[in-house]
Short mmCIF file of C-alpha atoms and ligand atoms in Angstrom, two decimals:
data_model
loop_
_atom_site.label_atom_id
_atom_site.label_comp_id
_atom_site.label_asym_id
_atom_site.label_seq_id
_atom_site.Cartn_x
_atom_site.Cartn_y
_atom_site.Cartn_z
CA MET A 12 78.27 -243.04 79.44
CA ILE A 13 78.15 -243.77 75.74
CA TYR A 14 78.44 -240.66 73.62
CA ALA A 15 76.57 -241.39 70.39
CA ASP A 16 75.93 -237.83 69.29
CA ASN A 17 79.03 -236.95 67.31
CA ALA A 18 76.92 -235.24 64.65
CA ALA A 19 75.93 -232.66 67.28
CA THR A 20 79.49 -232.03 68.41
CA THR A 21 82.69 -233.96 69.04
CA LYS A 22 85.27 -234.21 71.77
CA LEU A 23 88.25 -231.91 71.34
CA SER A 24 91.21 -234.06 70.24
CA LYS A 25 94.42 -234.05 72.30
CA THR A 26 96.32 -232.83 69.26
CA ALA A 27 93.94 -229.89 68.86
CA LEU A 28 94.16 -229.01 72.56
CA GLN A 29 97.97 -229.09 72.47
CA ALA A 30 97.98 -226.84 69.41
CA MET A 31 95.76 -224.32 71.20
CA LEU A 32 97.46 -224.08 74.57
CA PRO A 33 100.50 -221.95 73.61
CA TYR A 34 98.18 -219.36 72.05
CA MET A 35 96.13 -219.12 75.22
CA GLU A 36 99.14 -218.99 77.52
CA GLU A 37 102.28 -217.31 76.19
CA LEU A 38 101.51 -216.32 72.61
CA TYR A 39 98.49 -214.15 73.22
CA GLY A 40 99.47 -211.27 70.92
CA ASN A 41 97.01 -209.68 68.53
CA PRO A 42 97.79 -210.67 64.92
CA SER A 43 97.02 -207.11 63.82
CA SER A 44 99.71 -205.60 66.08
CA LEU A 45 102.87 -204.47 64.32
CA TYR A 46 105.42 -205.52 66.93
CA ALA A 47 107.09 -208.92 66.66
CA PHE A 48 104.98 -210.46 69.46
CA GLY A 49 101.79 -209.75 67.49
CA GLN A 50 103.36 -210.80 64.21
CA LYS A 51 104.19 -214.17 65.74
CA ALA A 52 100.46 -214.78 66.17
CA LYS A 53 99.89 -213.54 62.63
CA GLU A 54 102.45 -216.02 61.28
CA ALA A 55 100.79 -218.86 63.16
CA LEU A 56 97.42 -217.83 61.78
CA GLU A 57 98.71 -217.79 58.20
CA ASP A 58 100.44 -221.13 58.69
CA ALA A 59 97.13 -222.58 59.92
CA ARG A 60 95.34 -221.07 56.91
CA ALA A 61 97.78 -222.75 54.53
CA ARG A 62 97.45 -226.12 56.29
CA ILE A 63 93.65 -225.94 56.23
CA ALA A 64 93.72 -224.98 52.54
CA ALA A 65 95.95 -227.98 51.82
CA CYS A 66 93.43 -230.33 53.49
CA ILE A 67 90.73 -229.40 50.97
CA GLY A 68 92.82 -228.73 47.86
CA ALA A 69 92.47 -224.94 48.11
CA GLN A 70 94.83 -221.95 48.10
CA PRO A 71 95.45 -220.16 51.43
CA ARG A 72 93.86 -216.92 50.23
CA GLU A 73 90.66 -218.79 49.43
CA ILE A 74 90.18 -219.53 53.16
CA THR A 75 88.26 -217.12 55.42
CA PHE A 76 87.87 -217.83 59.13
CA THR A 77 84.35 -217.52 60.55
CA SER A 78 82.70 -218.18 63.90
CA GLY A 79 81.52 -221.58 62.66
CA GLY A 80 79.43 -223.43 60.13
CA SER A 81 76.37 -221.22 60.51
CA GLU A 82 78.25 -218.02 59.77
CA ALA A 83 80.04 -219.61 56.80
CA ASP A 84 76.69 -220.74 55.35
CA ASN A 85 75.21 -217.26 55.84
CA GLN A 86 78.19 -215.53 54.25
CA ALA A 87 78.33 -217.88 51.25
CA ILE A 88 74.65 -217.48 50.46
CA LEU A 89 74.58 -213.72 50.98
CA THR A 90 77.65 -213.39 48.75
CA ALA A 91 76.01 -215.24 45.88
CA ALA A 92 72.75 -213.36 46.40
CA ARG A 93 74.43 -209.92 46.20
CA LEU A 94 76.44 -210.93 43.12
CA GLY A 95 73.28 -212.25 41.48
CA GLN A 96 71.26 -209.22 42.37
CA ARG A 97 73.69 -206.96 40.53
CA LYS A 98 72.94 -208.82 37.32
CA GLY A 99 69.23 -209.10 38.05
CA ASN A 100 69.53 -212.82 38.86
CA ARG A 101 67.38 -213.53 41.89
CA HIS A 102 66.76 -217.25 41.72
CA ILE A 103 68.42 -219.66 44.18
CA ILE A 104 68.28 -223.46 44.22
CA SER A 105 68.78 -225.52 47.37
CA THR A 106 67.21 -228.61 48.93
CA ALA A 107 64.42 -229.25 51.39
CA PHE A 108 66.73 -230.98 53.88
CA GLU A 109 69.49 -228.41 54.37
CA HIS A 110 70.63 -227.23 57.79
CA HIS A 111 68.65 -224.30 59.19
CA ALA A 112 71.69 -222.03 58.75
CA VAL A 113 71.01 -222.39 55.02
CA LEU A 114 67.21 -222.60 55.08
CA HIS A 115 66.66 -219.61 57.35
CA THR A 116 69.09 -217.47 55.33
CA LEU A 117 67.18 -218.38 52.17
CA GLU A 118 63.92 -217.54 53.93
CA LYS A 119 65.26 -214.04 54.63
CA LEU A 120 66.29 -213.60 51.00
CA LYS A 121 62.84 -214.71 49.92
CA GLN A 122 61.38 -211.83 51.91
CA GLN A 123 63.78 -209.55 50.01
CA GLY A 124 62.36 -210.67 46.69
CA PHE A 125 64.52 -213.68 45.82
CA GLU A 126 62.85 -216.75 44.39
CA ILE A 127 63.88 -219.95 46.15
CA THR A 128 63.51 -223.44 44.71
CA LEU A 129 63.97 -226.19 47.30
CA LEU A 130 64.55 -229.49 45.54
CA ASP A 131 62.69 -232.55 46.79
CA VAL A 132 64.86 -235.22 48.28
CA HIS A 133 64.42 -238.82 47.16
CA LYS A 134 63.25 -241.40 49.67
CA ASN A 135 66.86 -242.57 49.99
CA GLY A 136 67.94 -239.10 51.15
CA ILE A 137 69.82 -238.18 47.98
CA VAL A 138 69.44 -235.31 45.52
CA THR A 139 70.55 -236.00 41.94
CA PRO A 140 72.56 -233.85 39.51
CA GLU A 141 69.66 -234.27 37.04
CA GLN A 142 67.29 -232.55 39.48
CA VAL A 143 69.73 -229.67 39.80
CA ALA A 144 70.19 -229.43 36.02
CA GLN A 145 66.43 -229.30 35.50
CA ALA A 146 65.93 -226.57 38.11
CA ILE A 147 68.63 -224.18 36.84
CA ARG A 148 67.23 -221.16 34.99
CA GLU A 149 68.68 -218.13 33.21
CA ASP A 150 68.34 -216.10 36.40
CA THR A 151 69.77 -218.67 38.85
CA CYS A 152 72.59 -217.14 40.91
CA LEU A 153 73.35 -219.98 43.32
CA VAL A 154 72.97 -223.71 43.92
CA SER A 155 73.53 -224.78 47.54
CA VAL A 156 73.47 -228.51 48.30
CA MET A 157 74.94 -230.02 51.45
CA TYR A 158 77.68 -232.63 51.17
CA ALA A 159 76.31 -234.92 53.90
CA ASN A 160 73.06 -234.50 55.78
CA ASN A 161 73.36 -233.88 59.52
CA GLU A 162 70.34 -235.96 60.54
CA ILE A 163 70.25 -238.96 58.24
CA GLY A 164 73.90 -238.91 57.14
CA THR A 165 73.26 -239.38 53.43
CA VAL A 166 76.05 -238.28 51.10
CA GLN A 167 75.23 -236.22 48.02
CA PRO A 168 76.92 -236.51 44.59
CA ILE A 169 78.69 -233.21 45.11
CA ALA A 170 81.27 -233.43 42.29
CA GLU A 171 78.55 -234.22 39.74
CA ILE A 172 76.27 -231.43 41.00
CA GLY A 173 79.28 -229.08 40.89
CA ALA A 174 79.96 -230.10 37.28
CA VAL A 175 76.37 -229.27 36.30
CA CYS A 176 76.67 -225.84 37.92
CA ARG A 177 80.02 -225.11 36.31
CA GLU A 178 78.69 -226.05 32.89
CA LYS A 179 75.76 -223.66 33.35
CA GLY A 180 77.90 -220.92 34.88
CA VAL A 181 76.09 -220.91 38.25
CA LEU A 182 77.89 -220.58 41.61
CA PHE A 183 77.88 -223.76 43.69
CA HIS A 184 78.05 -223.79 47.50
CA THR A 185 78.15 -226.87 49.67
CA ASP A 186 77.68 -227.09 53.43
CA ALA A 187 80.38 -229.67 54.14
CA VAL A 188 80.16 -229.39 57.92
CA GLN A 189 79.20 -233.04 58.45
CA ALA A 190 81.48 -234.33 55.70
CA ALA A 191 84.75 -232.72 56.76
CA GLY A 192 87.10 -235.18 58.39
CA HIS A 193 84.92 -238.12 57.31
CA LEU A 194 84.85 -237.82 53.52
CA HIS A 195 87.56 -236.60 51.18
CA ILE A 196 87.21 -233.01 50.02
CA ASP A 197 88.94 -231.55 46.98
CA VAL A 198 87.36 -228.27 45.97
CA GLU A 199 89.02 -228.29 42.53
CA LYS A 200 88.17 -231.85 41.57
CA GLN A 201 84.67 -231.54 43.02
CA ASN A 202 83.88 -228.29 41.18
CA ILE A 203 83.07 -226.43 44.40
CA ASP A 204 82.95 -222.61 44.42
CA MET A 205 82.15 -222.11 48.11
CA LEU A 206 82.25 -224.54 51.04
CA SER A 207 81.48 -224.31 54.77
CA LEU A 208 83.34 -226.10 57.58
CA SER A 209 82.94 -226.14 61.35
CA ALA A 210 85.77 -227.26 63.64
CA HIS A 211 83.68 -228.72 66.47
CA LYS A 212 82.29 -231.39 64.14
CA PHE A 213 85.78 -232.85 63.55
CA HIS A 214 87.28 -232.79 67.07
CA GLY A 215 88.27 -229.13 66.93
CA PRO A 216 87.03 -226.35 69.23
CA LYS A 217 83.58 -224.78 69.10
CA GLY A 218 82.94 -221.33 67.67
CA ILE A 219 85.33 -221.49 64.74
CA GLY A 220 84.85 -222.43 61.12
CA VAL A 221 85.91 -221.77 57.58
CA LEU A 222 84.36 -220.41 54.44
CA TYR A 223 86.23 -221.47 51.35
CA ALA A 224 85.54 -219.20 48.38
CA LYS A 225 87.21 -219.79 45.03
CA ARG A 226 89.58 -216.97 44.01
CA GLY A 227 87.74 -214.22 42.20
CA ILE A 228 84.57 -214.50 44.29
CA PRO A 229 84.28 -211.24 46.25
CA LEU A 230 82.85 -212.22 49.61
CA GLU A 231 80.04 -210.19 51.11
CA CYS A 232 81.17 -208.74 54.43
CA VAL A 233 78.74 -209.91 57.15
CA ILE A 234 80.61 -208.55 60.19
CA SER A 235 81.78 -204.99 59.68
CA GLY A 236 84.63 -203.38 61.57
CA GLY A 237 88.38 -203.79 61.29
CA GLY A 238 90.20 -205.06 58.25
CA GLN A 239 90.79 -208.63 59.41
CA GLU A 240 90.31 -211.48 56.92
CA ARG A 241 91.01 -209.12 54.00
CA GLY A 242 88.17 -206.88 55.05
CA LYS A 243 85.56 -209.60 54.72
CA ARG A 244 85.14 -210.57 58.35
CA ALA A 245 85.98 -208.05 61.03
CA GLY A 246 86.99 -208.92 64.57
CA THR A 247 90.23 -209.96 66.25
CA GLU A 248 91.00 -213.47 65.06
CA ASN A 249 90.41 -216.33 67.47
CA VAL A 250 93.99 -217.53 67.18
CA PRO A 251 93.84 -220.45 69.65
CA ALA A 252 90.68 -221.79 68.01
CA VAL A 253 92.16 -221.46 64.53
CA MET A 254 95.26 -223.37 65.65
CA GLY A 255 93.08 -226.08 67.17
CA MET A 256 90.98 -226.28 64.03
CA ALA A 257 94.00 -226.66 61.75
CA ALA A 258 95.46 -229.42 63.93
CA ALA A 259 92.11 -231.24 64.17
CA LEU A 260 91.45 -231.05 60.44
CA GLU A 261 94.92 -232.31 59.52
CA GLU A 262 94.54 -235.19 61.96
CA ALA A 263 91.03 -236.09 60.78
CA CYS A 264 91.99 -235.90 57.09
CA ARG A 265 95.08 -238.03 57.66
CA ASP A 266 92.93 -240.69 59.34
CA ILE A 267 89.84 -240.55 57.07
CA ASP A 268 90.32 -243.97 55.52
CA SER A 269 91.39 -245.82 58.66
CA ASN A 270 88.54 -244.27 60.68
CA ALA A 271 86.00 -245.21 58.01
CA GLU A 272 87.36 -248.74 57.94
CA LYS A 273 86.79 -248.97 61.67
CA LEU A 274 83.44 -247.14 61.83
CA ILE A 275 81.57 -248.68 58.90
CA PRO A 276 81.38 -252.22 60.37
CA LEU A 277 80.21 -250.75 63.72
CA ARG A 278 77.60 -248.64 61.95
CA ASP A 279 76.37 -251.59 59.91
CA ARG A 280 76.18 -253.85 62.97
CA LEU A 281 74.11 -251.18 64.73
CA ILE A 282 71.83 -250.81 61.70
CA ALA A 283 71.33 -254.58 61.55
CA GLY A 284 70.65 -254.78 65.30
CA LEU A 285 68.11 -251.95 65.37
CA GLY A 286 66.53 -253.31 62.20
CA GLN A 287 65.46 -256.32 64.29
CA ILE A 288 63.03 -254.12 66.18
CA PRO A 289 59.59 -254.67 64.61
CA TYR A 290 58.07 -251.78 62.66
CA SER A 291 61.29 -249.81 62.41
CA GLU A 292 63.16 -248.50 59.39
CA LEU A 293 66.54 -246.98 58.62
CA ASN A 294 66.34 -243.41 57.36
CA GLY A 295 68.31 -242.77 54.20
CA ASP A 296 70.43 -244.90 51.94
CA GLY A 297 72.20 -247.85 53.58
CA GLU A 298 75.45 -247.44 51.66
CA ASN A 299 75.73 -243.80 50.69
CA ARG A 300 75.93 -242.49 54.24
CA LEU A 301 78.49 -241.11 56.66
CA PRO A 302 80.64 -243.85 58.26
CA GLY A 303 79.26 -243.09 61.75
CA ASN A 304 75.60 -242.22 61.09
CA VAL A 305 72.67 -244.42 62.10
CA SER A 306 69.19 -242.89 61.85
CA PHE A 307 66.00 -244.80 62.50
CA CYS A 308 62.27 -244.23 62.74
CA PHE A 309 60.19 -246.41 65.09
CA GLU A 310 56.44 -246.65 64.78
CA GLY A 311 54.39 -245.83 67.87
CA ILE A 312 57.24 -243.98 69.61
CA GLU A 313 57.63 -240.41 70.73
CA GLY A 314 61.22 -239.35 70.10
CA GLU A 315 61.60 -237.16 73.18
CA SER A 316 60.63 -239.96 75.59
CA LEU A 317 63.02 -242.27 73.79
CA LEU A 318 65.88 -239.82 74.34
CA LEU A 319 65.08 -239.27 78.01
CA LEU A 320 64.95 -242.99 78.78
CA LEU A 321 68.16 -243.58 76.83
CA ASP A 322 69.74 -240.80 78.87
CA ASP A 323 68.77 -242.79 82.02
CA LYS A 324 70.69 -245.70 80.53
CA GLY A 325 73.74 -243.51 79.97
CA VAL A 326 73.27 -243.01 76.25
CA CYS A 327 73.69 -239.57 74.65
CA ALA A 328 71.66 -239.58 71.46
CA SER A 329 69.52 -237.26 69.43
CA SER A 330 66.18 -237.39 67.70
CA GLY A 331 67.48 -235.43 64.75
CA SER A 332 69.49 -232.29 64.82
CA ALA A 333 70.44 -230.62 68.09
CA CYS A 334 69.15 -227.35 66.69
CA THR A 335 65.54 -228.48 66.42
CA SER A 336 65.33 -230.60 69.56
CA GLY A 337 63.15 -228.90 72.09
CA SER A 338 60.66 -228.03 69.38
CA LEU A 339 57.70 -230.32 68.88
CA ASP A 340 57.67 -230.01 65.10
CA PRO A 341 58.82 -233.18 63.38
CA SER A 342 62.15 -232.91 61.62
CA HIS A 343 62.01 -231.17 58.22
CA VAL A 344 64.63 -233.66 57.04
CA LEU A 345 62.45 -236.69 57.79
CA LEU A 346 59.43 -235.01 56.20
CA ALA A 347 61.59 -234.20 53.16
CA ILE A 348 62.36 -237.89 52.60
CA GLY A 349 58.66 -238.66 52.83
CA ARG A 350 58.25 -239.94 56.38
CA PRO A 351 54.67 -239.33 57.58
CA HIS A 352 54.35 -237.01 60.60
CA GLU A 353 53.52 -239.72 63.15
CA VAL A 354 56.57 -241.77 62.15
CA ALA A 355 58.88 -238.75 61.89
CA HIS A 356 58.14 -238.09 65.58
CA GLY A 357 59.64 -241.46 66.52
CA SER A 358 63.13 -240.83 65.21
CA LEU A 359 66.53 -241.57 66.68
CA ARG A 360 69.97 -240.53 65.45
CA LEU A 361 73.03 -242.32 66.80
CA SER A 362 76.27 -240.86 65.48
CA LEU A 363 79.34 -242.91 66.31
CA GLY A 364 82.85 -241.59 66.78
CA GLU A 365 86.40 -242.89 66.66
CA ASP A 366 86.14 -243.88 70.35
CA THR A 367 83.04 -246.05 69.86
CA THR A 368 83.69 -249.74 70.57
CA GLN A 369 82.03 -252.99 69.55
CA ALA A 370 80.79 -253.35 73.15
CA ASP A 371 79.23 -249.87 72.97
CA VAL A 372 77.34 -250.89 69.85
CA GLU A 373 76.01 -254.07 71.50
CA TYR A 374 74.92 -252.00 74.50
CA LEU A 375 73.21 -249.46 72.23
CA ILE A 376 71.25 -252.21 70.47
CA ARG A 377 70.08 -253.66 73.81
CA ALA A 378 69.24 -250.27 75.32
CA VAL A 379 67.25 -249.01 72.32
CA THR A 380 65.39 -252.31 71.95
CA GLU A 381 64.42 -252.26 75.64
CA VAL A 382 63.31 -248.64 75.64
CA VAL A 383 61.28 -248.97 72.43
CA THR A 384 59.56 -252.11 73.78
CA TYR A 385 58.81 -250.39 77.08
CA LEU A 386 57.44 -247.20 75.52
CA ARG A 387 55.25 -249.16 73.15
CA SER A 388 53.85 -251.20 76.03
CA MET A 389 52.47 -247.97 77.52
CA SER A 390 51.38 -246.24 74.31
CA PRO A 391 47.69 -245.97 73.39
CA PHE A 392 48.84 -245.11 69.86
CA TRP A 393 50.77 -248.38 69.68
CA ARG A 394 47.72 -250.30 70.97
CA ASP A 395 45.70 -248.89 68.05
CA LEU A 396 48.36 -250.08 65.64
CA VAL A 397 48.41 -253.56 67.17
CA SER A 398 44.62 -253.86 67.19
CA GLY A 399 44.44 -252.75 63.57
CA LYS A 400 42.50 -249.57 64.39
CA ARG A 401 45.30 -247.67 62.70
CA PRO A 402 47.29 -248.97 59.72
CA HIS A 403 51.01 -249.65 60.11
CA VAL A 404 53.37 -247.53 58.01
CA PHE A 405 56.29 -249.97 58.17
CA SER A 406 56.28 -253.71 57.74
CA GLU A 407 57.21 -255.99 60.64
C1 LIG B 26 76.50 -228.22 62.92
C2 LIG B 26 76.14 -227.85 61.53
C3 LIG B 26 76.12 -226.50 61.12
C4 LIG B 26 76.36 -225.37 62.08
O1 LIG B 26 77.71 -225.28 62.45
P1 LIG B 26 78.07 -224.39 63.76
O2 LIG B 26 79.56 -224.34 63.75
O3 LIG B 26 77.52 -225.12 64.93
O4 LIG B 26 77.45 -223.06 63.54
C5 LIG B 26 75.81 -226.22 59.81
N1 LIG B 26 75.54 -227.21 58.93
C6 LIG B 26 75.55 -228.51 59.28
C7 LIG B 26 75.26 -229.54 58.27
C8 LIG B 26 75.84 -228.87 60.59
O5 LIG B 26 75.83 -230.15 60.94
#
C-alpha cells in the first residue's frame, strides 16, 4: 500500500507513541487532583504546554488545549466575534477556500447578524495582503486566513497579512493545521493573534489540538464545566494525547528543513510526471505550496471513480478534503480558484509524507496515468471532448 493522503491524517510517530504510553499505563492521574499522583500528570501537562509554546514562539499561557483543529477554529472565531460584538463591530473577513471548520462557523455567525466577507482566491491559490487591506472596514472584528490550504497546498503570505491587520488594529487568526510541522511558525514575527493546530496532521494522535491566543485576548468558553484550561475549555485533559502532541510537534519542527529538502524533489517529480497526462493541470502555485502536496485536475474524469480504482492499485489518495468526500458537490476550494464544475469533479490530491520513496512516486505516476487513461476510454463525456462536441478547458 502507498499512503498518499497525509493531508487527511498522518501515522503516529514512534516518538509520539512512546511519549503517550506512560500516561496511559502508570501515570493515569487526573491533573486536577490535589494529591501528588495527580499533580505529576499536571506537571507533565504544563511541561508539554511550554514545549509546544516554544515550537511556535509563544508563551505557555497563550496555549489552550482543544479536541483538535476544528474546535480551535470554532473557539478562535467565536472569541473574536464576541469581542467585536461588544463594540458593535460585526464584520468578519475570511477567504472562500477555508476549511469547513471556519466556513461553517462563519455561516452560523452570519445567521446571528454578522456580516461576512469571503475574499476571492487568485487562480494560483493565494490571497494577497492587499486584498485583506482593501476589505478591512471600521467595523471589522476579525480576519481569518489559513496558513496553507488543505486541498491544494498553497501557502499564504501570513506574516504580511498579519502586519496589515496589526496596523489596522484588527484581530488576525490563522488556521495553521496543514502548515504545522511543515512550515516554520513564529507567532510574534508573523503578527499572529490566534492560531489553530491539530496533532494528527503532524504525526501526533487524533482528537487533540491547540488554540494559541496572544496574551490579553480573553477566549470565549465553548465547552462549559470545570475550570480546566483556565476556565476556557472544560473537561479532564487528555494527558496522553497532549504528551504525544508535544513530542510529535517538537520532532516535526526539528526536522522541518530536512523533511522539506527530501519531500520537495519527490513532489516536483510527481507534478512533472502527472503533468504528462494530456488535458491535466496542477491546482495552485507550483512553488508556493506545501512540500508534500500534489493536487491535479483531469478533464473527462470523475474523481470518485479515480479514487476507487487507485484504491484497487493499493493507493490511498483523496479527491480533495476528507471532510467533503462522499458528497457529490465539487470542492469549494477548486471552485474558489476558478476551476469550472466539470473539471473540479476530476480532482486528485496526493499528499506525500516522510516515508514516501522515489519508487512510490514512480508507482503513483504509472498508476494514475493508467487509471485516467482507462476511465477516459469508457467516458461518454471524454468522447465528446475528443470529437470536439464539447470544448476542452485545458490544453494538451
Ligand atoms: C484537518 C484540518 C482541520 C480539522 O482538524 P481536526 O483536528 O481534524 O478537527 C482544520 N483545518 C484544516 C486546514 C485541516 O486540514
